Amino acid sequence: MRCSISFLLVKKFVYLHPFYYFCTMQQDNDSSASGYLEDSFEGISRTFTDVEILSTSEVNIVARAKRYGRWWLLKGLKKEVSTQQVYRQRLRKELEILMELQHPGIANAIGLESVGGLGECIVMEYLDGMTLKKWLEYDHPLKMRRKVISELTEIVDYIHKKGVVHRDLKPENIMITRNDGRVKLIDFGLADTDSHTVLKQPGGTPRYMSPEQKEKPQADVRNDIYSLGVIMEQMELGRSYLYIINRCKAPIENRYQDVCELQDAISKQHRLMRTGWALGGIAVVALLMVFVVWGVMSRVDSTEQQLTVQKDSVLKLKERVEEVTDRQSQQEDNWLRVRQAISLGKKAIDRKLAQTKMDKHIDTLSSILYLSPDFYTTIQNSGTFVDGALNEVGGNLTAEEMSEVKTALYAHLGKITEKWTLKIYKLKDAYDATFEE
């Protein structure tokens, strides 16, 4: 009887002891936590779901997908080229470059993974926003557009200091985030560094490519500076940026040699504008003071000398304001003169090409067999059209301005001959296909 009573007392003590409840709760918690080891829970999956194709190109496919309740951006290769080693190397090269870059203005990459239905993909953070191209369709204050350029040059300066040249800067590859309006640089598919030895070839988007980038495979930071000039031109930043834009788009040896130099030029231009406004305000205030003082002191002959000194000071201030204004006007006049020369030169080239009647001849061709031999002669001698146009419009241009006009005219002529050549290639392909049959 005593043993039974002792056993019951011990049992009751154990059940009431805090350590017993602690052990019991730990067992319950351990059993409930084991559910988180499953592949998915409450709609959150460790695999990619809700895959949505966003865009495709000749080589790449870009999609977004959800994993762990968060959107991710996936960039892979189209099935047609996914087995070709050169494109697989390019995809991995892009990943290597992205992994070296850690900046708030660059989309972060976390690795290369095999995704069902898409194959091997770079996994990157998904950016909620719109491209700069879409952003420019809306009316934004000048201050906000200049802020975008400031952030963009900061990002490009960062990647250049990391030894990376983007080589495909354009509004479609620049994102503006929806919530905070920050600039993000994307698509490093054509980016290059000196440390990489593969895929050394010309590349980019024709409208934004520098002339030398179309011919030389070696990347140069000045290629990106040319592209920045074209982008700034599209953003309508005001007449004060005209000189900076023209310097960005100048021949490579006359361009800004790095982005730091470009940023200094932009800062200097802003200081010049602020100084101009400040001096203008000072001049206005000083003039008002002079008129007041002159009205009061004109009654006192003894103060005439002081009034003269004040007038001289005001005139000097006015001369400085006029000097700043004249300098800006001169830059604008030079830019307008070059634009006018380019426009007249293009018209001269169009007129000369129209006289050859080659455009009409090619448009009416039904077979490569009817191609006139004059086509090749016209292509080979196309440089004479540019020389002739330069002789017509190059009267009062400096050597630097002539170089800029010449570059623009060759680009204009290149677009025309490229259109002809594409037409000829299509006819040739059709002819070859018929011959093979």
Short mmCIF file of C-alpha atoms in Angstrom, two decimals:
data_model
loop_
_atom_site.label_atom_id
_atom_site.label_comp_id
_atom_site.label_asym_id
_atom_site.label_seq_id
_atom_site.Cartn_x
_atom_site.Cartn_y
_atom_site.Cartn_z
CA MET A 1 0.00 0.00 0.00
CA ARG A 2 2.84 2.34 0.87
CA CYS A 3 4.55 1.52 -2.43
CA SER A 4 1.42 2.40 -4.44
CA ILE A 5 1.03 5.70 -2.67
CA SER A 6 4.71 6.53 -3.25
CA PHE A 7 4.42 5.67 -6.98
CA LEU A 8 1.40 7.95 -7.43
CA LEU A 9 3.17 10.82 -5.69
CA VAL A 10 6.26 10.45 -7.92
CA LYS A 11 4.07 10.27 -11.06
CA LYS A 12 2.18 13.41 -10.07
CA PHE A 13 5.45 15.22 -9.39
CA VAL A 14 6.83 14.32 -12.82
CA TYR A 15 3.69 15.47 -14.64
CA LEU A 16 3.68 18.79 -12.82
CA HIS A 17 7.40 19.48 -13.26
CA PRO A 18 8.19 22.25 -15.85
CA PHE A 19 10.86 20.10 -17.52
CA TYR A 20 8.15 17.57 -18.48
CA TYR A 21 6.11 20.28 -20.27
CA PHE A 22 9.21 21.60 -22.00
CA CYS A 23 10.09 18.16 -23.39
CA THR A 24 6.47 17.59 -24.49
CA MET A 25 6.30 20.95 -26.30
CA GLN A 26 9.63 20.31 -28.02
CA GLN A 27 8.30 17.01 -29.39
CA ASP A 28 5.15 18.72 -30.70
CA ASN A 29 7.16 21.51 -32.31
CA ASP A 30 9.57 19.09 -33.96
CA SER A 31 6.75 17.09 -35.47
CA SER A 32 4.96 20.17 -36.84
CA ALA A 33 8.17 21.68 -38.28
CA SER A 34 8.88 18.59 -40.34
CA GLY A 35 6.17 19.69 -42.78
CA TYR A 36 8.46 22.45 -44.12
CA LEU A 37 10.77 19.91 -45.65
CA GLU A 38 8.30 19.24 -48.45
CA ASP A 39 8.85 20.59 -51.99
CA SER A 40 5.94 23.00 -51.70
CA PHE A 41 3.75 24.38 -48.98
CA GLU A 42 0.84 26.81 -48.98
CA GLY A 43 1.32 27.57 -52.68
CA ILE A 44 5.09 28.29 -52.40
CA SER A 45 7.31 26.03 -54.52
CA ARG A 46 11.05 25.54 -54.69
CA THR A 47 10.76 24.86 -58.43
CA PHE A 48 9.92 27.48 -61.06
CA THR A 49 6.18 27.86 -61.75
CA ASP A 50 3.92 30.27 -63.68
CA VAL A 51 6.53 30.57 -66.45
CA GLU A 52 5.63 33.44 -68.81
CA ILE A 53 7.59 34.29 -71.98
CA LEU A 54 8.34 38.03 -72.07
CA SER A 55 10.38 38.37 -75.28
CA THR A 56 12.38 36.45 -77.85
CA SER A 57 15.17 37.37 -80.27
CA GLU A 58 17.13 35.50 -82.91
CA VAL A 59 19.18 33.84 -80.16
CA ASN A 60 17.69 34.41 -76.71
CA ILE A 61 14.42 33.84 -74.93
CA VAL A 62 13.51 35.87 -71.83
CA ALA A 63 10.84 34.75 -69.39
CA ARG A 64 9.68 35.35 -65.87
CA ALA A 65 8.78 32.65 -63.39
CA LYS A 66 7.81 32.32 -59.75
CA ARG A 67 9.80 30.49 -57.10
CA TYR A 68 9.36 30.66 -53.33
CA GLY A 69 6.55 33.18 -53.94
CA ARG A 70 8.86 35.62 -55.73
CA TRP A 71 9.23 36.54 -59.40
CA TRP A 72 12.54 35.84 -61.15
CA LEU A 73 13.83 36.70 -64.63
CA LEU A 74 15.12 33.80 -66.76
CA LYS A 75 17.32 34.29 -69.81
CA GLY A 76 18.12 31.29 -71.99
CA LEU A 77 18.68 30.20 -75.57
CA LYS A 78 16.09 29.40 -78.21
CA LYS A 79 15.84 25.71 -79.03
CA GLU A 80 17.21 26.30 -82.53
CA VAL A 81 20.59 27.48 -81.17
CA SER A 82 20.66 25.89 -77.70
CA THR A 83 23.09 23.16 -78.80
CA GLN A 84 25.51 25.47 -80.59
CA GLN A 85 28.67 25.95 -78.55
CA VAL A 86 29.22 29.59 -79.54
CA TYR A 87 25.87 30.71 -78.08
CA ARG A 88 26.27 28.56 -74.97
CA GLN A 89 29.64 30.23 -74.41
CA ARG A 90 28.06 33.66 -74.87
CA LEU A 91 25.37 32.89 -72.28
CA ARG A 92 27.94 31.71 -69.76
CA LYS A 93 30.16 34.69 -70.53
CA GLU A 94 27.22 37.00 -69.71
CA LEU A 95 26.73 35.19 -66.39
CA GLU A 96 30.42 35.52 -65.51
CA ILE A 97 30.30 39.25 -66.17
CA LEU A 98 27.08 39.72 -64.18
CA MET A 99 28.47 37.82 -61.20
CA GLU A 100 31.41 40.26 -61.08
CA LEU A 101 29.09 43.29 -60.92
CA GLN A 102 27.45 44.26 -57.64
CA HIS A 103 25.74 47.64 -57.98
CA PRO A 104 22.24 48.98 -57.16
CA GLY A 105 21.89 49.98 -60.81
CA ILE A 106 22.50 46.49 -62.23
CA ALA A 107 20.12 43.53 -62.08
CA ASN A 108 21.63 40.87 -59.81
CA ALA A 109 22.24 37.37 -61.17
CA ILE A 110 22.27 34.35 -58.84
CA GLY A 111 23.43 31.57 -61.16
CA LEU A 112 22.87 29.30 -64.16
CA GLU A 113 20.12 26.68 -63.78
CA SER A 114 18.31 24.16 -65.95
CA VAL A 115 14.63 25.14 -66.18
CA GLY A 116 12.00 22.79 -67.55
CA GLY A 117 10.89 23.82 -71.02
CA LEU A 118 13.56 26.54 -71.32
CA GLY A 119 16.80 24.64 -70.81
CA GLU A 120 19.86 26.29 -69.28
CA CYS A 121 19.00 29.83 -68.07
CA ILE A 122 20.61 32.70 -66.21
CA VAL A 123 18.47 33.40 -63.13
CA MET A 124 18.24 37.11 -62.28
CA GLU A 125 16.16 39.38 -60.11
CA TYR A 126 12.92 40.48 -61.76
CA LEU A 127 12.61 44.25 -62.19
CA ASP A 128 9.16 45.80 -61.94
CA GLY A 129 9.17 48.87 -64.18
CA MET A 130 9.44 49.97 -67.79
CA THR A 131 12.22 50.47 -70.31
CA LEU A 132 13.61 53.94 -70.95
CA LYS A 133 12.14 53.74 -74.44
CA LYS A 134 8.64 53.37 -72.97
CA TRP A 135 9.38 55.91 -70.23
CA LEU A 136 10.27 58.56 -72.82
CA GLU A 137 6.81 58.24 -74.36
CA TYR A 138 5.48 60.12 -71.33
CA ASP A 139 6.07 63.77 -70.48
CA HIS A 140 8.68 64.06 -67.72
CA PRO A 141 10.23 67.26 -66.28
CA LEU A 142 13.67 68.22 -67.54
CA LYS A 143 15.06 67.80 -64.03
CA MET A 144 13.90 64.17 -63.94
CA ARG A 145 15.38 63.39 -67.38
CA ARG A 146 18.72 64.82 -66.30
CA LYS A 147 18.54 62.71 -63.12
CA VAL A 148 18.17 59.58 -65.28
CA ILE A 149 21.30 60.53 -67.27
CA SER A 150 23.20 61.20 -64.04
CA GLU A 151 22.36 57.74 -62.66
CA LEU A 152 23.05 56.06 -66.01
CA THR A 153 26.54 57.60 -66.33
CA GLU A 154 27.27 56.54 -62.75
CA ILE A 155 26.38 52.92 -63.59
CA VAL A 156 28.40 52.92 -66.84
CA ASP A 157 31.38 54.45 -65.02
CA TYR A 158 31.15 51.59 -62.47
CA ILE A 159 31.17 48.80 -65.07
CA HIS A 160 34.04 50.48 -66.96
CA LYS A 161 36.10 50.59 -63.77
CA LYS A 162 35.35 46.86 -63.44
CA GLY A 163 36.84 46.36 -66.90
CA VAL A 164 33.46 45.74 -68.60
CA VAL A 165 32.21 47.42 -71.80
CA HIS A 166 28.44 47.01 -72.34
CA ARG A 167 28.52 47.48 -76.16
CA ASP A 168 24.71 47.59 -76.47
CA LEU A 169 23.59 50.70 -74.57
CA LYS A 170 20.15 51.75 -75.81
CA PRO A 171 16.79 52.77 -74.25
CA GLU A 172 15.51 49.17 -74.54
CA ASN A 173 18.32 47.97 -72.23
CA ILE A 174 17.73 50.61 -69.54
CA MET A 175 14.96 50.07 -66.97
CA ILE A 176 13.22 52.63 -64.76
CA THR A 177 11.83 50.92 -61.65
CA ARG A 178 8.18 51.53 -60.83
CA ASN A 179 8.36 52.28 -57.10
CA ASP A 180 11.44 54.48 -56.67
CA GLY A 181 12.20 55.51 -60.27
CA ARG A 182 15.78 54.22 -60.15
CA VAL A 183 17.79 53.43 -63.27
CA LYS A 184 18.78 49.79 -63.86
CA LEU A 185 21.08 48.60 -66.65
CA ILE A 186 20.17 45.21 -68.16
CA ASP A 187 21.13 42.77 -70.96
CA PHE A 188 24.88 42.20 -70.87
CA GLY A 189 24.65 39.67 -73.72
CA LEU A 190 27.10 41.61 -75.90
CA ALA A 191 29.25 42.92 -73.03
CA ASP A 192 32.96 42.19 -73.12
CA THR A 193 36.10 42.42 -71.00
CA ASP A 194 39.81 42.14 -71.73
CA SER A 195 39.95 38.98 -69.59
CA HIS A 196 37.56 37.05 -71.85
CA THR A 197 39.03 35.50 -74.96
CA VAL A 198 35.86 34.13 -76.59
CA LEU A 199 33.42 35.89 -78.94
CA LYS A 200 35.65 38.80 -79.90
CA GLN A 201 33.52 40.16 -82.73
CA PRO A 202 31.70 43.40 -83.66
CA GLY A 203 28.24 43.69 -82.17
CA GLY A 204 25.53 46.10 -81.03
CA THR A 205 22.44 47.91 -82.30
CA PRO A 206 23.22 49.91 -85.49
CA ARG A 207 21.55 53.17 -84.42
CA TYR A 208 23.55 53.33 -81.18
CA MET A 209 26.83 51.74 -82.34
CA SER A 210 29.92 53.89 -82.84
CA PRO A 211 31.39 53.77 -86.38
CA GLU A 212 34.51 51.90 -85.27
CA GLN A 213 32.46 49.36 -83.26
CA LYS A 214 30.98 48.07 -86.52
CA GLU A 215 34.44 47.08 -87.75
CA LYS A 216 36.65 46.35 -84.72
CA PRO A 217 35.94 43.35 -82.45
CA GLN A 218 37.98 44.74 -79.54
CA ALA A 219 35.77 46.53 -76.98
CA ASP A 220 36.60 50.13 -76.04
CA VAL A 221 34.94 52.22 -73.30
CA ARG A 222 34.56 55.00 -75.89
CA ASN A 223 32.09 52.74 -77.75
CA ASP A 224 29.70 53.14 -74.79
CA ILE A 225 30.34 56.90 -74.65
CA TYR A 226 29.16 57.22 -78.26
CA SER A 227 25.97 55.30 -77.34
CA LEU A 228 25.42 57.59 -74.34
CA GLY A 229 25.57 60.57 -76.71
CA VAL A 230 22.84 59.10 -78.93
CA ILE A 231 20.68 58.35 -75.86
CA MET A 232 21.13 61.88 -74.48
CA GLU A 233 20.16 63.28 -77.88
CA GLN A 234 16.88 61.35 -77.72
CA MET A 235 16.14 62.54 -74.18
CA GLU A 236 15.92 66.24 -75.18
CA LEU A 237 18.00 67.56 -72.29
CA GLY A 238 18.12 71.16 -73.53
CA ARG A 239 20.41 73.26 -75.67
CA SER A 240 23.04 73.37 -72.94
CA TYR A 241 23.77 69.67 -73.63
CA LEU A 242 24.34 70.08 -77.38
CA TYR A 243 28.10 70.48 -77.11
CA ILE A 244 28.38 67.48 -74.76
CA ILE A 245 26.30 65.29 -77.09
CA ASN A 246 28.39 66.28 -80.13
CA ARG A 247 31.59 65.52 -78.23
CA CYS A 248 30.25 62.05 -77.31
CA LYS A 249 29.44 61.34 -80.96
CA ALA A 250 32.68 62.78 -82.36
CA PRO A 251 35.35 60.54 -83.97
CA ILE A 252 36.86 58.26 -81.35
CA GLU A 253 40.05 60.26 -80.85
CA ASN A 254 38.05 63.45 -80.16
CA ARG A 255 35.50 61.82 -77.86
CA TYR A 256 35.53 61.93 -74.07
CA GLN A 257 38.15 59.34 -73.20
CA ASP A 258 36.24 57.95 -70.20
CA VAL A 259 32.92 58.45 -68.40
CA CYS A 260 34.57 60.46 -65.61
CA GLU A 261 35.53 63.09 -68.17
CA LEU A 262 31.95 63.08 -69.47
CA GLN A 263 30.57 63.47 -65.92
CA ASP A 264 32.95 66.38 -65.30
CA ALA A 265 31.72 68.07 -68.48
CA ILE A 266 28.08 67.68 -67.37
CA SER A 267 28.89 69.04 -63.89
CA LYS A 268 30.81 71.94 -65.41
CA GLN A 269 27.88 72.75 -67.69
CA HIS A 270 25.49 72.75 -64.70
CA ARG A 271 27.83 75.07 -62.77
CA LEU A 272 28.10 77.34 -65.80
CA MET A 273 24.31 77.52 -66.06
CA ARG A 274 23.96 78.27 -62.34
CA THR A 275 26.70 80.90 -62.59
CA GLY A 276 24.97 82.47 -65.57
CA TRP A 277 21.68 82.68 -63.72
CA ALA A 278 23.40 83.99 -60.59
CA LEU A 279 25.32 86.62 -62.51
CA GLY A 280 22.16 87.60 -64.35
CA GLY A 281 20.34 87.99 -61.05
CA ILE A 282 23.20 89.99 -59.58
CA ALA A 283 23.27 92.20 -62.64
CA VAL A 284 19.53 92.87 -62.41
CA VAL A 285 19.73 93.66 -58.69
CA ALA A 286 22.79 95.81 -59.24
CA LEU A 287 21.08 97.73 -62.03
CA LEU A 288 18.07 98.37 -59.84
CA MET A 289 20.34 99.57 -57.06
CA VAL A 290 22.16 101.85 -59.48
CA PHE A 291 18.94 103.41 -60.68
CA VAL A 292 17.77 103.99 -57.10
CA VAL A 293 21.09 105.40 -56.02
CA TRP A 294 21.36 107.46 -59.17
CA GLY A 295 17.89 108.95 -58.60
CA VAL A 296 18.81 109.95 -55.05
CA MET A 297 22.41 110.94 -55.53
CA SER A 298 21.93 112.87 -58.76
CA ARG A 299 20.94 115.81 -56.56
CA VAL A 300 24.32 115.82 -54.87
CA ASP A 301 27.24 116.78 -57.09
CA SER A 302 29.80 115.44 -54.65
CA THR A 303 28.72 111.81 -55.19
CA GLU A 304 29.04 111.71 -59.00
CA GLN A 305 32.36 109.92 -58.81
CA GLN A 306 30.90 107.14 -56.61
CA LEU A 307 28.03 106.68 -59.05
CA THR A 308 30.46 106.31 -61.93
CA VAL A 309 32.36 103.60 -60.09
CA GLN A 310 29.12 101.70 -59.42
CA LYS A 311 28.09 101.96 -63.05
CA ASP A 312 31.45 100.57 -64.14
CA SER A 313 31.01 97.61 -61.79
CA VAL A 314 27.57 96.90 -63.19
CA LEU A 315 28.87 97.09 -66.75
CA LYS A 316 31.62 94.60 -65.94
CA LEU A 317 29.05 92.21 -64.47
CA LYS A 318 26.91 92.65 -67.56
CA GLU A 319 29.89 91.94 -69.82
CA ARG A 320 30.57 88.68 -67.97
CA VAL A 321 26.95 87.62 -68.37
CA GLU A 322 27.08 88.45 -72.08
CA GLU A 323 30.35 86.52 -72.43
CA VAL A 324 28.75 83.39 -70.95
CA THR A 325 25.67 83.83 -73.17
CA ASP A 326 27.79 84.38 -76.29
CA ARG A 327 29.79 81.23 -75.58
CA GLN A 328 26.61 79.16 -75.34
CA SER A 329 25.22 80.78 -78.50
CA GLN A 330 28.43 80.01 -80.37
CA GLN A 331 28.19 76.34 -79.42
CA GLU A 332 24.59 76.23 -80.59
CA ASP A 333 25.47 77.99 -83.89
CA ASN A 334 28.26 75.49 -84.58
CA TRP A 335 25.91 72.59 -83.89
CA LEU A 336 23.18 74.01 -86.15
CA ARG A 337 25.73 74.61 -88.92
CA VAL A 338 26.87 70.99 -88.77
CA ARG A 339 23.24 69.72 -88.69
CA GLN A 340 22.43 71.85 -91.74
CA ALA A 341 25.51 70.61 -93.60
CA ILE A 342 24.56 66.98 -92.86
CA SER A 343 21.01 67.59 -94.10
CA LEU A 344 22.21 69.23 -97.32
CA GLY A 345 24.81 66.49 -97.82
CA LYS A 346 22.19 63.75 -97.50
CA LYS A 347 20.02 65.50 -100.08
CA ALA A 348 23.01 65.76 -102.44
CA ILE A 349 23.73 62.03 -102.08
CA ASP A 350 20.08 61.15 -102.62
CA ARG A 351 20.06 63.30 -105.74
CA LYS A 352 23.19 61.64 -107.16
CA LEU A 353 21.86 58.15 -106.43
CA ALA A 354 18.53 59.02 -108.01
CA GLN A 355 20.38 59.95 -111.20
CA THR A 356 21.80 56.42 -111.39
CA LYS A 357 18.20 55.03 -111.31
CA MET A 358 19.66 52.08 -109.42
CA ASP A 359 17.04 52.20 -106.66
CA LYS A 360 14.18 51.84 -109.15
CA HIS A 361 16.07 49.14 -111.06
CA ILE A 362 16.59 46.99 -107.92
CA ASP A 363 13.00 47.43 -106.71
CA THR A 364 11.68 46.11 -110.04
CA LEU A 365 14.06 43.12 -110.27
CA SER A 366 12.37 39.75 -110.46
CA SER A 367 15.57 37.68 -110.63
CA ILE A 368 19.26 38.06 -109.83
CA LEU A 369 19.95 37.29 -113.50
CA TYR A 370 18.65 40.71 -114.50
CA LEU A 371 20.92 42.65 -112.16
CA SER A 372 22.72 45.40 -114.00
CA PRO A 373 26.55 45.34 -113.82
CA ASP A 374 26.30 49.02 -112.98
CA PHE A 375 25.13 48.01 -109.49
CA TYR A 376 28.60 46.82 -108.45
CA THR A 377 30.21 49.85 -110.05
CA THR A 378 27.84 52.13 -108.15
CA ILE A 379 28.60 50.35 -104.86
CA GLN A 380 32.37 50.49 -105.42
CA ASN A 381 32.29 54.17 -106.34
CA SER A 382 29.82 55.17 -103.63
CA GLY A 383 32.56 57.06 -101.82
CA THR A 384 32.62 59.62 -104.63
CA PHE A 385 29.03 60.56 -103.75
CA VAL A 386 30.15 61.48 -100.23
CA ASP A 387 33.15 63.43 -101.57
CA GLY A 388 30.91 65.31 -103.95
CA ALA A 389 28.44 66.13 -101.19
CA LEU A 390 31.26 67.36 -98.93
CA ASN A 391 32.49 69.68 -101.65
CA GLU A 392 29.01 71.19 -101.87
CA VAL A 393 28.40 71.76 -98.15
CA GLY A 394 31.83 72.00 -96.54
CA GLY A 395 32.50 75.68 -97.21
CA ASN A 396 32.92 77.20 -93.75
CA LEU A 397 33.30 74.06 -91.62
CA THR A 398 36.31 73.29 -89.46
CA ALA A 399 38.26 70.04 -89.88
CA GLU A 400 36.53 68.54 -86.83
CA GLU A 401 33.09 69.53 -88.12
CA MET A 402 33.92 68.14 -91.58
CA SER A 403 34.85 64.83 -89.96
CA GLU A 404 31.49 64.72 -88.15
CA VAL A 405 29.60 65.53 -91.37
CA LYS A 406 31.58 62.92 -93.31
CA THR A 407 30.77 60.23 -90.72
CA ALA A 408 27.06 61.06 -90.89
CA LEU A 409 27.02 61.01 -94.73
CA TYR A 410 28.79 57.64 -94.88
CA ALA A 411 26.25 56.28 -92.40
CA HIS A 412 23.41 57.61 -94.59
CA LEU A 413 24.96 56.08 -97.71
CA GLY A 414 25.50 52.82 -95.84
CA LYS A 415 21.81 52.51 -94.99
CA ILE A 416 20.87 52.94 -98.66
CA THR A 417 23.41 50.42 -99.99
CA GLU A 418 22.50 48.01 -97.18
CA LYS A 419 18.87 48.11 -98.32
CA TRP A 420 19.98 47.35 -101.90
CA THR A 421 22.25 44.53 -100.80
CA LEU A 422 19.50 42.85 -98.75
CA LYS A 423 17.24 42.92 -101.81
CA ILE A 424 19.99 41.34 -103.94
CA TYR A 425 20.66 38.63 -101.32
CA LYS A 426 16.98 37.69 -101.25
CA LEU A 427 16.93 37.36 -105.05
CA LYS A 428 20.15 35.34 -104.95
CA ASP A 429 18.76 32.97 -102.31
CA ALA A 430 15.61 32.49 -104.38
CA TYR A 431 17.73 31.79 -107.46
CA ASP A 432 19.98 29.31 -105.62
CA ALA A 433 16.95 27.50 -104.24
CA THR A 434 15.45 27.18 -107.75
CA PHE A 435 18.78 25.96 -109.13
CA GLU A 436 19.08 23.29 -106.42
CA GLU A 437 15.60 22.01 -107.19
#
